[in-house]
Short mmCIF file of C-alpha atoms and ligand atoms in Angstrom, two decimals:
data_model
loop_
_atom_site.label_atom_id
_atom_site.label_comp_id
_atom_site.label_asym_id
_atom_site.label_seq_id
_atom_site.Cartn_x
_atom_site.Cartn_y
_atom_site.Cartn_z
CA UNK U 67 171.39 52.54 131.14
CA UNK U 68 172.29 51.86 127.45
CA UNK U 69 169.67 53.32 124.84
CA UNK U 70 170.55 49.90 122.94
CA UNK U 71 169.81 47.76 125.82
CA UNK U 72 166.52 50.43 127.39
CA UNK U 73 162.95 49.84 125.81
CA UNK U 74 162.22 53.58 124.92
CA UNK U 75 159.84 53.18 122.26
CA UNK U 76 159.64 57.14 120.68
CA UNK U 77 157.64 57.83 117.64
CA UNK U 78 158.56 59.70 115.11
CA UNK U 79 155.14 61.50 113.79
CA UNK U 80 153.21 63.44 116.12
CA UNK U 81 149.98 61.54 117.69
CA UNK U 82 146.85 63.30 116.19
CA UNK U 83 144.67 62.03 118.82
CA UNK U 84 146.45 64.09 121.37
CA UNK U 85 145.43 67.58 121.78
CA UNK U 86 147.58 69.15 124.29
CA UNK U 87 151.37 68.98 124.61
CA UNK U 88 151.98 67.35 127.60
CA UNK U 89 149.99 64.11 126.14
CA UNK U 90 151.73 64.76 122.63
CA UNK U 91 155.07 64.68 124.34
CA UNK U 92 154.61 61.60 126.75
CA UNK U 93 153.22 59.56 123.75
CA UNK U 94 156.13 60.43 121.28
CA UNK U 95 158.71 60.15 124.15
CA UNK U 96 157.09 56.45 124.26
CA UNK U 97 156.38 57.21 128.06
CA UNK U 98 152.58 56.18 127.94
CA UNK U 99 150.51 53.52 126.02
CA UNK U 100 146.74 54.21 126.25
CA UNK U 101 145.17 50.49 126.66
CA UNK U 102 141.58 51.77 126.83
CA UNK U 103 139.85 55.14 126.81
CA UNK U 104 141.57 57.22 129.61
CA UNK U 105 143.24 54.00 131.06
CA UNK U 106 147.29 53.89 129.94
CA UNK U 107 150.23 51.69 130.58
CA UNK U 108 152.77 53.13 132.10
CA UNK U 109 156.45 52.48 129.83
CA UNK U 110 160.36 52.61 131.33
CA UNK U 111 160.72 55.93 131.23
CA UNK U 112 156.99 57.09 132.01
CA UNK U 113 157.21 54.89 134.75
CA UNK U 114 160.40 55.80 135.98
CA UNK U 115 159.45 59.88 136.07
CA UNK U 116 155.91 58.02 138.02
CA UNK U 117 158.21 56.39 140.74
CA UNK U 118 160.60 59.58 141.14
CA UNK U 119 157.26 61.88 142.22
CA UNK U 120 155.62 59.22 143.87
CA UNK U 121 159.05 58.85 146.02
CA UNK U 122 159.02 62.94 146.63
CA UNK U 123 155.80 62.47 148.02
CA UNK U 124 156.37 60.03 150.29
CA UNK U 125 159.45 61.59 151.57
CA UNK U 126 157.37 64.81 152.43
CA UNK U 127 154.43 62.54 153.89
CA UNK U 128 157.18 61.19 156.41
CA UNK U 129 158.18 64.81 157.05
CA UNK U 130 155.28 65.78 158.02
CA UNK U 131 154.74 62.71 160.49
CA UNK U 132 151.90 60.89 158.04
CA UNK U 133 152.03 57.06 158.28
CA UNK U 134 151.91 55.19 154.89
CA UNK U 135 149.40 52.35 154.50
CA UNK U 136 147.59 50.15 151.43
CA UNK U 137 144.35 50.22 151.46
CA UNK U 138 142.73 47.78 148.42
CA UNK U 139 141.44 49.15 144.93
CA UNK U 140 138.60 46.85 145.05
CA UNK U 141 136.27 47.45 148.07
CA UNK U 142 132.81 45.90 149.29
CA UNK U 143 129.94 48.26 148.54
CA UNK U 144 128.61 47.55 151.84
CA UNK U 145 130.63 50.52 153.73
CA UNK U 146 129.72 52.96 150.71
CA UNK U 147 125.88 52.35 151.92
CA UNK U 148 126.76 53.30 155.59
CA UNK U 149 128.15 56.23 154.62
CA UNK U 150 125.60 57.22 152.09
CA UNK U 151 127.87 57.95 149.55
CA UNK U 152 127.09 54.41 147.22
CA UNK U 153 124.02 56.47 145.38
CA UNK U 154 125.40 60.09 145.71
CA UNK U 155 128.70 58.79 143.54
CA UNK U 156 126.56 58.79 141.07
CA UNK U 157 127.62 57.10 137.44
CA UNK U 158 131.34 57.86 138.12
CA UNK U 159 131.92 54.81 140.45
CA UNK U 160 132.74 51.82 138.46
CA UNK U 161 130.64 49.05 140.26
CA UNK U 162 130.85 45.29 139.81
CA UNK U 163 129.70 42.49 141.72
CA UNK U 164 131.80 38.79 142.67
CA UNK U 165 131.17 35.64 142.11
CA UNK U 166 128.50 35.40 144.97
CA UNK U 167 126.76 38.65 143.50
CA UNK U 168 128.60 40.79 146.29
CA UNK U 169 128.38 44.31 145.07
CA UNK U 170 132.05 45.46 144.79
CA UNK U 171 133.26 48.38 143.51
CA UNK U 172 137.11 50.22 141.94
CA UNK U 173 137.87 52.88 144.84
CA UNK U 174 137.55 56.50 143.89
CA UNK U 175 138.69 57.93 146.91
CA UNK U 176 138.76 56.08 150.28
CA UNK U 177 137.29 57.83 153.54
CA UNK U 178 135.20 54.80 154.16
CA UNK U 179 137.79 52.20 154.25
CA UNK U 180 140.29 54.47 156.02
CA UNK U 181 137.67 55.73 158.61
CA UNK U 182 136.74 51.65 158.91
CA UNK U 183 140.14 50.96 160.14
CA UNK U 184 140.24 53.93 162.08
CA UNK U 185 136.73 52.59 164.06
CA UNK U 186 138.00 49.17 164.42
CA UNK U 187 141.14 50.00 166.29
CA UNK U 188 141.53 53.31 167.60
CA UNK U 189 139.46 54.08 170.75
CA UNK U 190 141.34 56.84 173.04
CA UNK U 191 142.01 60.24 172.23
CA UNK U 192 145.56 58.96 173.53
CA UNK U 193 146.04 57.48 170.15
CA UNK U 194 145.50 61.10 168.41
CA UNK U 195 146.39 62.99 166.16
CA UNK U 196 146.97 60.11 163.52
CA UNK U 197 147.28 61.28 159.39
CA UNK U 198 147.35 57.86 157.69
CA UNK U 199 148.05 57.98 153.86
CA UNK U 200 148.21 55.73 150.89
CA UNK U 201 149.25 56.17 147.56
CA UNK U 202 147.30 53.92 145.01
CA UNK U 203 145.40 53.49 141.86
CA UNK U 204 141.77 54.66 142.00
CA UNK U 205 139.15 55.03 139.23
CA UNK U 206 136.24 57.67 138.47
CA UNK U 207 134.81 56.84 135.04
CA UNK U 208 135.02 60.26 133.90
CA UNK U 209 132.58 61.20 131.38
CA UNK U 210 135.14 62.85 129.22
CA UNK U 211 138.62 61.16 129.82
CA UNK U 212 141.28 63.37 127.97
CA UNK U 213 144.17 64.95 127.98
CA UNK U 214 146.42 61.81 128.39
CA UNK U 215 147.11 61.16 132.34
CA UNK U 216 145.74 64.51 133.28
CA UNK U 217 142.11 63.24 133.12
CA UNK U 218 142.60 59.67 132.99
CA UNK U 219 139.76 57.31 134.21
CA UNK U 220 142.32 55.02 136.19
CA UNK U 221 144.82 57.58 137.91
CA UNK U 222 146.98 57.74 140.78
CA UNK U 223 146.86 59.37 143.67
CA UNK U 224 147.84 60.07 147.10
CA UNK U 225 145.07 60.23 149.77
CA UNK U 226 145.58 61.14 153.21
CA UNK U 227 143.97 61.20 156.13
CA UNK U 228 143.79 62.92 159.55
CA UNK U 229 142.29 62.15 162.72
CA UNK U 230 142.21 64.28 165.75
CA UNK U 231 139.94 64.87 169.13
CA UNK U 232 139.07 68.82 168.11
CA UNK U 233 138.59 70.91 165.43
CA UNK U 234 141.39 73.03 166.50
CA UNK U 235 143.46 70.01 165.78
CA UNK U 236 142.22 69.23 162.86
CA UNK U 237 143.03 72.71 161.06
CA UNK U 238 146.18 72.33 162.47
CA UNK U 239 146.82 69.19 160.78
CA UNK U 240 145.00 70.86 157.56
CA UNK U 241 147.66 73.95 157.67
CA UNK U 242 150.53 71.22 158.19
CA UNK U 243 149.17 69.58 154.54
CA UNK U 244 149.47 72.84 153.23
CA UNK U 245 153.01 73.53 153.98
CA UNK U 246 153.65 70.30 153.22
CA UNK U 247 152.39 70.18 150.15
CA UNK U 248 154.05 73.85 149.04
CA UNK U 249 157.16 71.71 149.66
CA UNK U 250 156.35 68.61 147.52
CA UNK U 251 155.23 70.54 144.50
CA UNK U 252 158.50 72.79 144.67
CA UNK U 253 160.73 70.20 144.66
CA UNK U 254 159.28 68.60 141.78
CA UNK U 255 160.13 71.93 139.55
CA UNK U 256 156.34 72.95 139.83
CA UNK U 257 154.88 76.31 141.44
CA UNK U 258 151.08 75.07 142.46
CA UNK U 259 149.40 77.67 144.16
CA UNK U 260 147.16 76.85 146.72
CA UNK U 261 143.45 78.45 145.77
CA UNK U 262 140.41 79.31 147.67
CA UNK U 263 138.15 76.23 146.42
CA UNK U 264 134.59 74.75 146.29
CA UNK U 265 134.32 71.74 148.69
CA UNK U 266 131.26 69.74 146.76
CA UNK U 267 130.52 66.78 147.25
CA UNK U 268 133.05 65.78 149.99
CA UNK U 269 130.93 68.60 152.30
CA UNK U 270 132.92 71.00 154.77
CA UNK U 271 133.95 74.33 154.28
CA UNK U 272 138.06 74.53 154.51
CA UNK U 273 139.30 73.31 151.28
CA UNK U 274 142.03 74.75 149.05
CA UNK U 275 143.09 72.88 146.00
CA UNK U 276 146.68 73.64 144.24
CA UNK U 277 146.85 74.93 140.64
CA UNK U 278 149.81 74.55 138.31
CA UNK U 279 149.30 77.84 135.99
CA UNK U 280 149.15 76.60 132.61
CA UNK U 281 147.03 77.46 129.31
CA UNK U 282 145.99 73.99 128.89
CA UNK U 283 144.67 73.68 132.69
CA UNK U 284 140.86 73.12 132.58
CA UNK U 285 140.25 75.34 135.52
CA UNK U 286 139.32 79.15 135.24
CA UNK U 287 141.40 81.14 138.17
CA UNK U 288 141.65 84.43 139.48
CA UNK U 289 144.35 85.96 141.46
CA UNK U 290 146.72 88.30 142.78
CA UNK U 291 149.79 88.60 140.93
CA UNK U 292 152.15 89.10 143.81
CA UNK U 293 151.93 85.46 144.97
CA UNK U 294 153.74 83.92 141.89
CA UNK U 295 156.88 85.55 143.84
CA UNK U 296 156.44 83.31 146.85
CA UNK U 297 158.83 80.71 147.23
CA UNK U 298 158.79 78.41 150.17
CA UNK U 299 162.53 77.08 149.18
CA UNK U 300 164.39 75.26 151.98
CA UNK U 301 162.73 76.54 154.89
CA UNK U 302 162.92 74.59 158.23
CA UNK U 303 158.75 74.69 159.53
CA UNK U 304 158.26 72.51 162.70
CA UNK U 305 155.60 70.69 161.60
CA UNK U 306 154.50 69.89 165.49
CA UNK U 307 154.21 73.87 165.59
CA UNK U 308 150.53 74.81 165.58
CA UNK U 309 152.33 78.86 164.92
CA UNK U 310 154.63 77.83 162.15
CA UNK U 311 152.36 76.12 160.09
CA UNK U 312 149.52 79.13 161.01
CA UNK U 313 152.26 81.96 159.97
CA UNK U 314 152.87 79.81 155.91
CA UNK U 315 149.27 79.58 155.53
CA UNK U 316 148.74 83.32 156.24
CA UNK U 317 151.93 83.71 154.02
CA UNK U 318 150.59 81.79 151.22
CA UNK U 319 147.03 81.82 151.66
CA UNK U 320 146.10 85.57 152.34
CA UNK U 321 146.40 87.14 148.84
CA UNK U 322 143.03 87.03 146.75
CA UNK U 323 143.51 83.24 144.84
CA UNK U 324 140.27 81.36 144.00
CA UNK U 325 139.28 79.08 141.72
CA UNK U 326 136.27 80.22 139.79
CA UNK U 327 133.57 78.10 141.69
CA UNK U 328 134.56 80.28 144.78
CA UNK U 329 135.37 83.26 142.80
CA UNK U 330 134.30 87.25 144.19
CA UNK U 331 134.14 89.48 141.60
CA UNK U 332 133.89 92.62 144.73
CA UNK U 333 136.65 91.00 146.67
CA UNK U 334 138.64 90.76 143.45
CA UNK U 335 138.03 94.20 142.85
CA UNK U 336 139.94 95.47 145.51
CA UNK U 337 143.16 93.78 144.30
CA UNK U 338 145.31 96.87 142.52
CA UNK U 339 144.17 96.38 139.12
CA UNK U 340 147.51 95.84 137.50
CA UNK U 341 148.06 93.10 139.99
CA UNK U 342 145.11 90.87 138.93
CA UNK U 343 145.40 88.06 136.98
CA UNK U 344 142.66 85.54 135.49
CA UNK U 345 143.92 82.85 133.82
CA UNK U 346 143.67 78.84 133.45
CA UNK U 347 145.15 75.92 135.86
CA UNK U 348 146.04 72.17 136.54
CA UNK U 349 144.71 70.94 139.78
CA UNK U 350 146.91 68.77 141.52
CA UNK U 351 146.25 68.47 144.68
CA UNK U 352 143.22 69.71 147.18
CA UNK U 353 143.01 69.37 150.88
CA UNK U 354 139.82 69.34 153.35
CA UNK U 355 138.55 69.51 156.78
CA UNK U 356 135.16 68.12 156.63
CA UNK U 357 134.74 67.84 160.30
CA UNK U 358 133.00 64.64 161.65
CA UNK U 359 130.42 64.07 158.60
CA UNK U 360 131.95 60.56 158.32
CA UNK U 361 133.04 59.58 161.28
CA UNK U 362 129.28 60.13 162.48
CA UNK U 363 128.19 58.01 159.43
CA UNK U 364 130.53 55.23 160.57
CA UNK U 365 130.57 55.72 164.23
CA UNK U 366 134.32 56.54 164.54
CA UNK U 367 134.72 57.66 168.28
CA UNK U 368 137.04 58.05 170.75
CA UNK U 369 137.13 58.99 174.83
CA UNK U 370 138.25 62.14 175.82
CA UNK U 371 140.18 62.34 178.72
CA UNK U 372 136.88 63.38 180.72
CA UNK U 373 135.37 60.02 180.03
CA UNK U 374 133.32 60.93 177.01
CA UNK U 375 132.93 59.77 173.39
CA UNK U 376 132.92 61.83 170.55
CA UNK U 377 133.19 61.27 166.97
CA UNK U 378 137.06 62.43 165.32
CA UNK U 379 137.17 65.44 163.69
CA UNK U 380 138.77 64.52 160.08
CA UNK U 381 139.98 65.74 156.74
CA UNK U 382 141.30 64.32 153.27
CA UNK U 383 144.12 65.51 151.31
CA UNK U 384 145.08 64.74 147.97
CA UNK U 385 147.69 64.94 145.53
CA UNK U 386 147.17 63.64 141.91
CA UNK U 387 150.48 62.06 141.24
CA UNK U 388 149.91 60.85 137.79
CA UNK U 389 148.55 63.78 136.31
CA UNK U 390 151.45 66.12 137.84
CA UNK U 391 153.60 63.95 135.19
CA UNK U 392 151.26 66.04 132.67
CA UNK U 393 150.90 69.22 134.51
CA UNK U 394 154.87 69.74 135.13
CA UNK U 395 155.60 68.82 130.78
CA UNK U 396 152.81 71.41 130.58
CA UNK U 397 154.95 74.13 132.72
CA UNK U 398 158.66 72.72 131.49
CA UNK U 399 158.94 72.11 127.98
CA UNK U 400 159.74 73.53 124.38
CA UNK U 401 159.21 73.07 120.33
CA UNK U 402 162.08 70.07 120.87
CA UNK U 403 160.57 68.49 123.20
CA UNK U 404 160.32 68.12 127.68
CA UNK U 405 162.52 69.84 129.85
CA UNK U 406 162.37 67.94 133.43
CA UNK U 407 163.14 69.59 136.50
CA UNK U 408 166.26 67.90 138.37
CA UNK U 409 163.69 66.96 140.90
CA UNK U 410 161.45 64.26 138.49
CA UNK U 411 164.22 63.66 135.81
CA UNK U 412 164.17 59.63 134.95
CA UNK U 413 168.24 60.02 134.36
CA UNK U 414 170.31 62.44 136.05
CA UNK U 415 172.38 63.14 132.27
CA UNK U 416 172.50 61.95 129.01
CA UNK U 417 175.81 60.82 127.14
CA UNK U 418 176.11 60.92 123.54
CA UNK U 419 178.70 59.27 121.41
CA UNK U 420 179.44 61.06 118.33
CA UNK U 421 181.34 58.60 116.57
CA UNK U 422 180.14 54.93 117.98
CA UNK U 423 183.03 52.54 116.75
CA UNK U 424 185.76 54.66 117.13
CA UNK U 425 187.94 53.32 119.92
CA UNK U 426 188.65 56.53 121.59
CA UNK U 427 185.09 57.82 121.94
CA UNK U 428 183.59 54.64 122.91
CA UNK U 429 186.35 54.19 125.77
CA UNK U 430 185.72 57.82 127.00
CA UNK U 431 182.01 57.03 126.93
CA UNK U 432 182.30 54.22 128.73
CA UNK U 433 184.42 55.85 130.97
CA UNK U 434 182.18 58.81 131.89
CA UNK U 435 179.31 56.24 132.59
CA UNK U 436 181.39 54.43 135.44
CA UNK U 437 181.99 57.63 136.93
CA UNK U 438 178.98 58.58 137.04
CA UNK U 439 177.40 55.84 138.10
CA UNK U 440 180.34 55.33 141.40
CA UNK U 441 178.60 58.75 141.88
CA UNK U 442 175.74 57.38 142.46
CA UNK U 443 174.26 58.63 139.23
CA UNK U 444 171.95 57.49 136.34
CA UNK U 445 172.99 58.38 133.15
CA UNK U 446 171.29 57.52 130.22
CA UNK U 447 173.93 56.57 127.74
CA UNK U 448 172.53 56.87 123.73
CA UNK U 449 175.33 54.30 122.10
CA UNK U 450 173.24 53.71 118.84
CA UNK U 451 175.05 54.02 115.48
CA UNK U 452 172.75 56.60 114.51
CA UNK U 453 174.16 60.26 113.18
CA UNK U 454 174.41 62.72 116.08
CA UNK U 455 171.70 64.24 114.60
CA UNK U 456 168.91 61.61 115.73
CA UNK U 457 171.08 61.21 118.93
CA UNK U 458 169.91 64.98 120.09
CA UNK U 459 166.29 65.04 119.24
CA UNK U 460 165.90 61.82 121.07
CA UNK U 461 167.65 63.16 123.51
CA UNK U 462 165.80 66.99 123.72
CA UNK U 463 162.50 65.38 123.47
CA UNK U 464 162.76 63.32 126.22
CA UNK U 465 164.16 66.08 128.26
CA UNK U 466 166.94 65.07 130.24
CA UNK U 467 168.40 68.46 131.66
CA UNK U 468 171.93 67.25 130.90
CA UNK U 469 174.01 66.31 128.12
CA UNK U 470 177.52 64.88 127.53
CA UNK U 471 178.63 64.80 124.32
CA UNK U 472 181.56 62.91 123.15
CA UNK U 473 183.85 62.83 119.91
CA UNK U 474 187.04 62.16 118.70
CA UNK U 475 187.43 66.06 118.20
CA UNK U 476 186.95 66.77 121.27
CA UNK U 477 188.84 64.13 122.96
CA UNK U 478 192.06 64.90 120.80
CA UNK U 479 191.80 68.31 123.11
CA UNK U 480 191.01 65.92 125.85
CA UNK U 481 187.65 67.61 126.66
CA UNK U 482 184.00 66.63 126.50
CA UNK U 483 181.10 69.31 125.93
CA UNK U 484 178.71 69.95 128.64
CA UNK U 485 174.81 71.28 127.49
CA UNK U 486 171.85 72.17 129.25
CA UNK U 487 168.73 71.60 128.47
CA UNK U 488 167.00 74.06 129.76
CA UNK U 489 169.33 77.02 128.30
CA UNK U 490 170.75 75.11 125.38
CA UNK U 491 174.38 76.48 126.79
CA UNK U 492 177.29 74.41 125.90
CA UNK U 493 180.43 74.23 127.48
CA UNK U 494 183.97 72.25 126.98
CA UNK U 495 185.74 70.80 129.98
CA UNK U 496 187.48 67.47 130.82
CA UNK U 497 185.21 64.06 131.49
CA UNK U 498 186.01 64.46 135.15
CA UNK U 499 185.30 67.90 135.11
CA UNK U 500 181.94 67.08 133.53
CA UNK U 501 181.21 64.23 135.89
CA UNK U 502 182.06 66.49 138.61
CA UNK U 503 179.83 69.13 137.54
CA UNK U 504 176.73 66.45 137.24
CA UNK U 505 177.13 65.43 140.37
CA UNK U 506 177.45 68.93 142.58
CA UNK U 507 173.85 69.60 140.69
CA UNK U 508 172.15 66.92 142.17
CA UNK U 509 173.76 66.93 145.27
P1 ATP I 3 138.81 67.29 139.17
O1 ATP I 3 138.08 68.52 139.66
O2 ATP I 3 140.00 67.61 138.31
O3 ATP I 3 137.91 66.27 138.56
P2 ATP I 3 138.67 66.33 141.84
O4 ATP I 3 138.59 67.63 142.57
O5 ATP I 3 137.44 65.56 141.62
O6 ATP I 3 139.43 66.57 140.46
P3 ATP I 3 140.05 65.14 144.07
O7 ATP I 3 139.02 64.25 144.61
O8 ATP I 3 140.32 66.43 144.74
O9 ATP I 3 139.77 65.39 142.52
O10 ATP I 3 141.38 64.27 143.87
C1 ATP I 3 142.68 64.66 144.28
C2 ATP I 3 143.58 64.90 143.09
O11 ATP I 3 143.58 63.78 142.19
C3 ATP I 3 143.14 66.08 142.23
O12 ATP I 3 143.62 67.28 142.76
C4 ATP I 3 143.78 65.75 140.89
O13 ATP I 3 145.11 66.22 140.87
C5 ATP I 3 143.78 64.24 140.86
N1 ATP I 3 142.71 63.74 139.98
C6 ATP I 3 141.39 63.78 140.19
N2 ATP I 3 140.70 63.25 139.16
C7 ATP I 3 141.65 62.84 138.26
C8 ATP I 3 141.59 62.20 136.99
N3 ATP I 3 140.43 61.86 136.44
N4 ATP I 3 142.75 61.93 136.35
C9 ATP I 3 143.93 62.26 136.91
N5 ATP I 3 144.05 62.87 138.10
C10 ATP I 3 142.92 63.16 138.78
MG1 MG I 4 139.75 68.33 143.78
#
């Protein structure tokens, strides 16, 4: 992309109506527009970082053997009532009614509509396990919406949600969300630790939600030091295998980590004091086995192979895709501005021309954008006549982890200069050195 033809809309004084960084950042990197209070529009590049998690999500959804669906924002009251759950929502479910004075409603979540589907065509236990999934707008109007996309009132998220004949299966399917997930969040730069949690509302008792460690997080957390060494990396778990999933979750799961609705000051205790930590986090994801409370509601059954019905035993699992786009600025930034992870960046590189106009830089420019893009590679190429100056804040503030620069200098030695974001390192090589370089990164 060329910055002259892009709509990237970056403001030059800092927002005073944001109060954390992460919100600062995405509204002077003209990522978000807020439309209404907690509601934003989503702009090129905001919604280009959106698609690239939402796309890391869904790969590790089909890794894990979950079936994407679409289930509708707008949904009949009527189920809500069945389930009981249309008064205990309280004041943060937006209702409406239709034309005909139907009461309607703006999904918040959606084990009703899932487990309605689920009752209408599944009737064997020979159809089980089953972990549908969606990812899709939903909307809680949060008393205090703040914090940019991190406590929006619309959001987006990814809700999933597994069916199986026994409990047994269903913590299975629970630990396989959990390694899952420790997957997802690493390859989107992020280390979210999975935390003992408080189920509320949604009832049950196994629930862990993931926490991004971060100053700004509005949850208070207590730990055990040694798990921010964990990695889960590129391990191969069979996700079929009730013992590999079982031996992550002991891995991951067994050192004192709990949010501080679940938290033990005596059980804390005993972790070696210069181990524990208490400090603040960004949830972005939580997952839950709450057993058959709705499919009793609903009547979701099926026949086990003795000839009997019983209601599924379920869980939901989410992930909070639009507010990781805060939580991982929050973890990966600096005074200049964001510092994606290769994992979420909206271009793979940046180019900058030193001297636009000058014949030789502009062909080597041009040049280096070709290659990179045979390579299969986005660059985002800044070819305004502005002084270099403006070129690299625009570029460090909206993060991209690479940077080619390009002058007629350079070019007289025939090289190009190579920087990284992240370490502000320079070095000089040839264009096809540098493209070369770009690409073994993201390979
Ligand atoms: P919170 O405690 O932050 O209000 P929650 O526990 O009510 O969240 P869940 O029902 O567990 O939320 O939703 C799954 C995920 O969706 C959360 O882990 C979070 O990442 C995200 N999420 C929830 N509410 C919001 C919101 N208002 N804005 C943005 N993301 C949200
Ligand atoms: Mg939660």
């Amino acid at each position: 992309m060329r910055l002259t033809r892009y709509f990237l809309p970056v403001l030059k004084e800092t927002p005073s109506e944001a109060q954390i960084v992460s919100h600062r950042l995405m509204l002077r990197a003209g990522m978000i527009k807020q439309a209404s209070a907690g509601i934003y529009s989503w702009l090129p590049l905001g919604f280009k970082v959106l698609r690239k998690i939402e796309n890391i999500v869904h790969d590790e959804q089909a890794r894990a053997g979950h079936i994407p669906i679409q289930m509708p924002i707008l949904q009949s009251a009527d189920l809500w009532r069945e389930s009981g759950r249309y008064d205990a929502f309280g004041e943060e479910m937006l209702r409406m009614q239709d034309r005909h004075g139907r009461e309607m409603l703006y999904t918040p979540t959606a084990e009703e509509l899932v487990t309605d589907i689920f009752r209408a065509h599944v009737g064997s236990y020979k159809d089980l396990p089953l972990t549908l999934y969606q990812i899709q707008w939903k909307f809680r109007d949060e008393v205090r919406p703040r914090f940019g996309v991190m406590r929006g009132r619309e959001f987006y998220m990814k809700d999933g949600y597994n069916f199986d004949l026994t409990k047994d299966a269903a913590l299975h399917a629970y630990n396989r969300h959990l390694v899952s997930y420790l997957r997802t969040y690493e390859r989107m730069g992020l280390q979210a630790i999975p935390m003992r949690a408080d189920s509320g509302a949604m009832g049950g008792d196994n629930t862990h939600e993931f926490l991004v460690l971060a100053e700004t997080g509005e949850s208070e957390v207590f730990y055990d030091a040694e798990i921010t060494d964990l990695k889960f990396g590129d391990r191969a778990v069979d996700y079929d295998s009730v013992e590999q999933c079982q031996a992550v979750l002991e891995e991951f799961t067994s050192r004192y980590a709990r949010t501080d609705e679940t938290h033990d000051e005596a059980l804390f205790a005993q972790v070696p004091e210069d181990r524990r930590r208490r400090a603040r986090g960004i949830e972005v994801g939580q997952i839950f086995y709450f057993g058959t409370k709705y499919s009793e509601a609903l009547g979701a059954t099926v026949v086990t192979p003795d000839g009997s019905r019983v209601p599924v035993h379920m869980g939901s699992h989410g992930i909070g895709v639009s507010r990781l786009l805060g939580a991982i600025i929050e973890a990966s930034h600096d005074e200049r501005g964001i510092i994606w992870p290769e994992g979420v960046t909206p271009f793979h590189c940046g180019i900058v021309n030193l001297k636009q106009g000058d014949a030789a830089a502009d062909a080597a420019c041009d040049s280096l954008y070709k290659a990179l893009t045979a390579k299969g590679l986005e660059p985002l190429y800044d070819d305004r006549t502005e002084r270099a100056g403006a070129k690299f804040a625009t570029m460090d503030l909206i993060g991209l982890p690479w940077r080619i620069t390009v002058g007629p200098r350079g070019l007289d030695k025939g090289v190009v200069e190579l920087t990284s974001r992240r370490t502000g390192d320079s070095e000089e090589m040839s264009p096809e050195a540098a493209v070369d370089r770009i690409a073994q990164i993201y390979s």
